[in-house]
Amino acid sequence: AQSVTQLDSQVPVFEEAPVELRCNYSSSVSVYLFWYVQYPNQGLQLLLKYLSGSTLVKGINGFEAEFNKSQTSFHLRKPSVHISDTAEYFCAVSQGGGAQKLVFGQGTRLTINP
Amino acid sequence: EAEVAQSPRYKITEKSQAVAFWCDPISGHATLYWYRQILGQGPELLVQFQDESVVDDSQLPKDRFSAERLKGVDSTLKIQPAELGDSAMYLCASSLLPYTDTQYFGPGTRLTVL
């Protein structure tokens, strides 16, 4: 069975600093990878996804992620964060090539300090 | 912008009572998902519909949970009887296509069982 590990449950950073949220997955086959964001009192919203092609994926709000097959990772990055980026971030994986559901990680709470 | 609607937003009930949650997906979305999100964890898929048919309910506790999407549009998730361990956020999502397509989430129903 697939699993997703988000290596940090909480990440505090200062405004305008860069940030990286780490995600590793376990799968021996091809995968589809996603990052979702959940702002306070709201539903989840897709930030970006990797299905195939370029391993560097750009998403909304200045976020990007890089698929690294050899390290089974899909880390999320932003070069300069804003107060409005304060939220919970979820990495998710779906096994490629067939009808497989999304499996979510436990989430990383990103807190931006002024 | 079209959104996924859910009601109620909050529900407090006593154990052994019955509860029901309603979801109205984005118009035209054939795939509908119900997730359970326990505090501090990522969402876990309970049931997935393609039109009115269930395609995955492997994680649905069928002795107490039921879900239906009779006309392939809106959906109801029911718990009877509720147990203390059912306290969680129940999220509904929809997508045009299953698995790799972007899932759009509603705001969720927060259930507290006393």
Short mmCIF file of C-alpha atoms in Angstrom, two decimals:
data_model
loop_
_atom_site.label_atom_id
_atom_site.label_comp_id
_atom_site.label_asym_id
_atom_site.label_seq_id
_atom_site.Cartn_x
_atom_site.Cartn_y
_atom_site.Cartn_z
CA ALA A 1 0.00 0.00 0.00
CA GLN A 2 1.10 3.51 -0.72
CA SER A 3 2.06 5.86 2.06
CA VAL A 4 3.08 9.49 2.32
CA THR A 5 5.34 10.97 4.97
CA GLN A 6 5.49 14.67 5.60
CA LEU A 7 8.66 15.05 7.57
CA ASP A 8 7.71 18.17 9.51
CA SER A 9 4.45 18.60 11.38
CA GLN A 10 5.11 22.33 11.92
CA VAL A 11 7.33 24.82 10.11
CA PRO A 12 7.69 28.37 11.46
CA VAL A 13 9.38 30.93 9.20
CA PHE A 14 9.71 34.67 9.02
CA GLU A 15 7.92 36.68 6.37
CA GLU A 16 9.85 37.01 3.08
CA ALA A 17 12.08 34.04 3.98
CA PRO A 18 12.23 30.96 1.76
CA VAL A 19 10.50 27.75 2.81
CA GLU A 20 10.63 24.07 1.94
CA LEU A 21 8.00 21.57 3.05
CA ARG A 22 9.20 18.01 2.72
CA CYS A 23 7.25 15.04 1.40
CA ASN A 24 8.37 11.47 0.81
CA TYR A 25 6.26 8.65 -0.59
CA SER A 26 6.60 4.91 -0.73
CA SER A 27 5.80 3.26 -4.03
CA SER A 28 7.69 1.05 -6.39
CA VAL A 29 5.59 1.98 -9.39
CA SER A 30 4.77 5.18 -11.19
CA VAL A 31 2.85 7.74 -9.17
CA TYR A 32 0.90 10.94 -9.45
CA LEU A 33 1.75 13.54 -6.80
CA PHE A 34 -0.21 16.48 -5.43
CA TRP A 35 0.10 19.32 -2.93
CA TYR A 36 -3.07 20.74 -1.40
CA VAL A 37 -3.41 23.72 0.96
CA GLN A 38 -6.04 24.19 3.66
CA TYR A 39 -6.55 27.73 4.95
CA PRO A 40 -8.26 28.14 8.34
CA ASN A 41 -11.94 27.20 8.24
CA GLN A 42 -11.80 26.35 4.54
CA GLY A 43 -11.68 23.25 2.39
CA LEU A 44 -8.57 21.97 0.65
CA GLN A 45 -7.37 23.68 -2.52
CA LEU A 46 -4.96 22.28 -5.10
CA LEU A 47 -1.58 24.03 -5.20
CA LEU A 48 0.05 21.89 -7.90
CA LYS A 49 0.31 18.36 -9.26
CA TYR A 50 2.77 16.14 -11.06
CA LEU A 51 1.40 13.60 -13.52
CA SER A 52 4.27 13.26 -16.01
CA GLY A 53 6.84 15.30 -17.92
CA SER A 54 9.02 17.97 -16.35
CA THR A 55 10.00 17.12 -12.81
CA LEU A 56 9.76 20.78 -11.74
CA VAL A 57 6.14 21.74 -11.32
CA LYS A 58 4.93 25.30 -10.81
CA GLY A 59 1.70 25.99 -8.98
CA ILE A 60 -0.41 28.82 -7.71
CA ASN A 61 0.68 31.57 -5.30
CA GLY A 62 4.36 31.25 -6.25
CA PHE A 63 4.81 27.66 -5.04
CA GLU A 64 6.74 25.00 -6.92
CA ALA A 65 7.69 21.38 -6.27
CA GLU A 66 10.26 19.00 -7.66
CA PHE A 67 9.63 15.31 -8.29
CA ASN A 68 12.69 13.22 -7.44
CA LYS A 69 12.09 9.61 -8.39
CA SER A 70 15.38 8.26 -7.00
CA GLN A 71 14.70 9.80 -3.59
CA THR A 72 10.92 9.24 -3.79
CA SER A 73 10.36 12.84 -2.78
CA PHE A 74 8.14 15.72 -3.84
CA HIS A 75 9.21 18.72 -1.76
CA LEU A 76 7.30 21.99 -1.93
CA ARG A 77 9.16 25.30 -2.07
CA LYS A 78 8.52 29.01 -2.14
CA PRO A 79 11.34 31.57 -2.38
CA SER A 80 9.62 34.26 -0.30
CA VAL A 81 6.60 33.65 1.92
CA HIS A 82 3.86 36.04 3.00
CA ILE A 83 1.63 36.18 6.05
CA SER A 84 -1.21 34.93 3.84
CA ASP A 85 0.63 31.63 3.27
CA THR A 86 -0.14 30.59 6.85
CA ALA A 87 -2.06 27.34 6.40
CA GLU A 88 -1.91 23.53 6.56
CA TYR A 89 -0.24 21.88 3.59
CA PHE A 90 -0.94 18.30 2.51
CA CYS A 91 1.06 16.11 0.18
CA ALA A 92 -0.87 13.33 -1.56
CA VAL A 93 -0.01 10.42 -3.85
CA SER A 94 -1.97 8.26 -6.23
CA GLN A 95 -0.56 5.20 -7.90
CA GLY A 96 -0.23 5.71 -11.62
CA GLY A 97 -1.55 3.53 -14.39
CA GLY A 98 -4.80 2.53 -12.79
CA ALA A 99 -7.76 3.42 -10.67
CA GLN A 100 -6.13 4.34 -7.39
CA LYS A 101 -7.35 6.70 -4.73
CA LEU A 102 -5.44 9.63 -3.28
CA VAL A 103 -3.50 8.93 -0.09
CA PHE A 104 -2.75 12.03 1.97
CA GLY A 105 0.09 12.78 4.32
CA GLN A 106 -0.55 14.03 7.82
CA GLY A 107 0.02 17.65 6.93
CA THR A 108 2.52 20.39 7.71
CA ARG A 109 1.39 23.52 9.49
CA LEU A 110 3.20 26.52 8.03
CA THR A 111 3.27 29.55 10.32
CA ILE A 112 4.60 32.86 9.03
CA ASN A 113 5.93 35.28 11.60
CA PRO A 114 6.22 39.01 10.85
CA GLU B 1 -16.66 30.62 -9.12
CA ALA B 2 -18.49 27.31 -8.60
CA GLU B 3 -18.00 25.68 -5.22
CA VAL B 4 -18.80 22.45 -3.45
CA ALA B 5 -21.52 23.04 -0.87
CA GLN B 6 -21.82 21.12 2.39
CA SER B 7 -24.27 21.29 5.26
CA PRO B 8 -24.37 21.56 8.13
CA ARG B 9 -21.02 23.21 8.86
CA TYR B 10 -21.08 22.04 12.47
CA LYS B 11 -22.93 19.20 14.17
CA ILE B 12 -22.94 18.19 17.81
CA THR B 13 -24.64 14.96 18.72
CA GLU B 14 -24.72 12.38 21.46
CA LYS B 15 -23.39 8.89 20.95
CA SER B 16 -25.90 6.38 19.61
CA GLN B 17 -27.78 9.10 17.74
CA ALA B 18 -28.06 9.27 13.96
CA VAL B 19 -26.46 12.08 11.93
CA ALA B 20 -26.52 12.97 8.26
CA PHE B 21 -24.35 15.22 6.12
CA TRP B 22 -25.21 16.64 2.73
CA CYS B 23 -22.98 17.57 -0.19
CA ASP B 24 -23.75 19.34 -3.47
CA PRO B 25 -20.81 19.04 -5.90
CA ILE B 26 -19.83 21.44 -8.65
CA SER B 27 -22.29 21.15 -11.51
CA GLY B 28 -21.18 18.60 -14.10
CA HIS B 29 -18.70 16.83 -11.85
CA ALA B 30 -19.29 13.11 -12.22
CA THR B 31 -16.96 12.01 -9.43
CA LEU B 32 -17.80 12.69 -5.79
CA TYR B 33 -15.71 11.83 -2.75
CA TRP B 34 -16.36 11.73 0.99
CA TYR B 35 -13.31 12.02 3.23
CA ARG B 36 -12.88 11.90 7.01
CA GLN B 37 -10.20 14.11 8.53
CA ILE B 38 -9.32 13.41 12.15
CA LEU B 39 -7.67 16.31 13.97
CA GLY B 40 -3.96 16.41 13.19
CA GLN B 41 -4.19 13.98 10.28
CA GLY B 42 -4.71 14.13 6.55
CA PRO B 43 -8.01 13.30 4.88
CA GLU B 44 -8.87 9.62 4.44
CA LEU B 45 -11.19 8.50 1.67
CA LEU B 46 -14.42 6.94 2.93
CA VAL B 47 -16.34 6.53 -0.33
CA GLN B 48 -16.04 7.50 -3.97
CA PHE B 49 -18.92 7.77 -6.45
CA GLN B 50 -18.80 7.82 -10.22
CA ASP B 51 -22.19 9.27 -11.14
CA GLU B 52 -24.56 7.30 -8.90
CA SER B 53 -22.36 4.23 -8.54
CA VAL B 54 -19.97 3.49 -5.67
CA VAL B 55 -16.49 2.75 -7.02
CA ASP B 56 -14.59 2.59 -3.73
CA ASP B 57 -15.98 2.17 -0.23
CA SER B 58 -13.21 -0.01 1.15
CA GLN B 59 -12.59 2.28 4.15
CA LEU B 60 -16.25 2.95 4.95
CA PRO B 61 -17.35 1.32 8.25
CA LYS B 62 -20.40 -0.26 6.69
CA ASP B 63 -21.92 -1.41 9.97
CA ARG B 64 -22.72 2.21 10.85
CA PHE B 65 -21.96 4.40 7.83
CA SER B 66 -23.93 4.66 4.62
CA ALA B 67 -23.67 6.92 1.60
CA GLU B 68 -25.87 7.52 -1.38
CA ARG B 69 -25.94 9.61 -4.52
CA LEU B 70 -29.29 8.60 -5.95
CA LYS B 71 -29.49 10.84 -9.02
CA GLY B 72 -25.78 11.22 -9.53
CA VAL B 73 -25.77 14.80 -8.30
CA ASP B 74 -25.92 15.58 -4.57
CA SER B 75 -24.98 13.06 -1.91
CA THR B 76 -25.76 12.18 1.70
CA LEU B 77 -23.47 10.50 4.22
CA LYS B 78 -25.15 8.99 7.26
CA ILE B 79 -23.84 7.62 10.54
CA GLN B 80 -26.10 5.47 12.71
CA PRO B 81 -25.36 5.10 15.56
CA ALA B 82 -22.66 7.69 16.11
CA GLU B 83 -19.73 6.76 18.34
CA LEU B 84 -17.25 8.95 20.22
CA GLY B 85 -14.51 8.01 17.74
CA ASP B 86 -16.51 9.45 14.86
CA SER B 87 -15.70 13.00 15.96
CA ALA B 88 -13.88 14.49 12.97
CA MET B 89 -14.20 16.78 9.96
CA TYR B 90 -16.13 15.23 7.09
CA LEU B 91 -15.08 16.63 3.73
CA CYS B 92 -16.81 16.31 0.40
CA ALA B 93 -14.96 16.81 -2.88
CA SER B 94 -15.81 16.53 -6.55
CA SER B 95 -13.95 16.32 -9.84
CA LEU B 96 -14.77 16.07 -13.54
CA LEU B 97 -12.81 12.86 -13.90
CA PRO B 98 -11.53 10.42 -11.26
CA TYR B 99 -8.05 9.90 -9.86
CA THR B 100 -5.78 12.39 -11.67
CA ASP B 101 -8.17 15.27 -12.08
CA THR B 102 -8.17 18.14 -9.61
CA GLN B 103 -10.47 17.54 -6.65
CA TYR B 104 -12.45 20.55 -5.42
CA PHE B 105 -13.26 20.43 -1.72
CA GLY B 106 -16.15 21.82 0.22
CA PRO B 107 -15.68 23.57 3.59
CA GLY B 108 -16.49 20.40 5.52
CA THR B 109 -18.80 19.41 8.38
CA ARG B 110 -17.21 19.30 11.82
CA LEU B 111 -18.85 16.53 13.86
CA THR B 112 -18.55 16.33 17.63
CA VAL B 113 -19.95 13.25 19.34
CA LEU B 114 -20.53 13.59 23.09
#
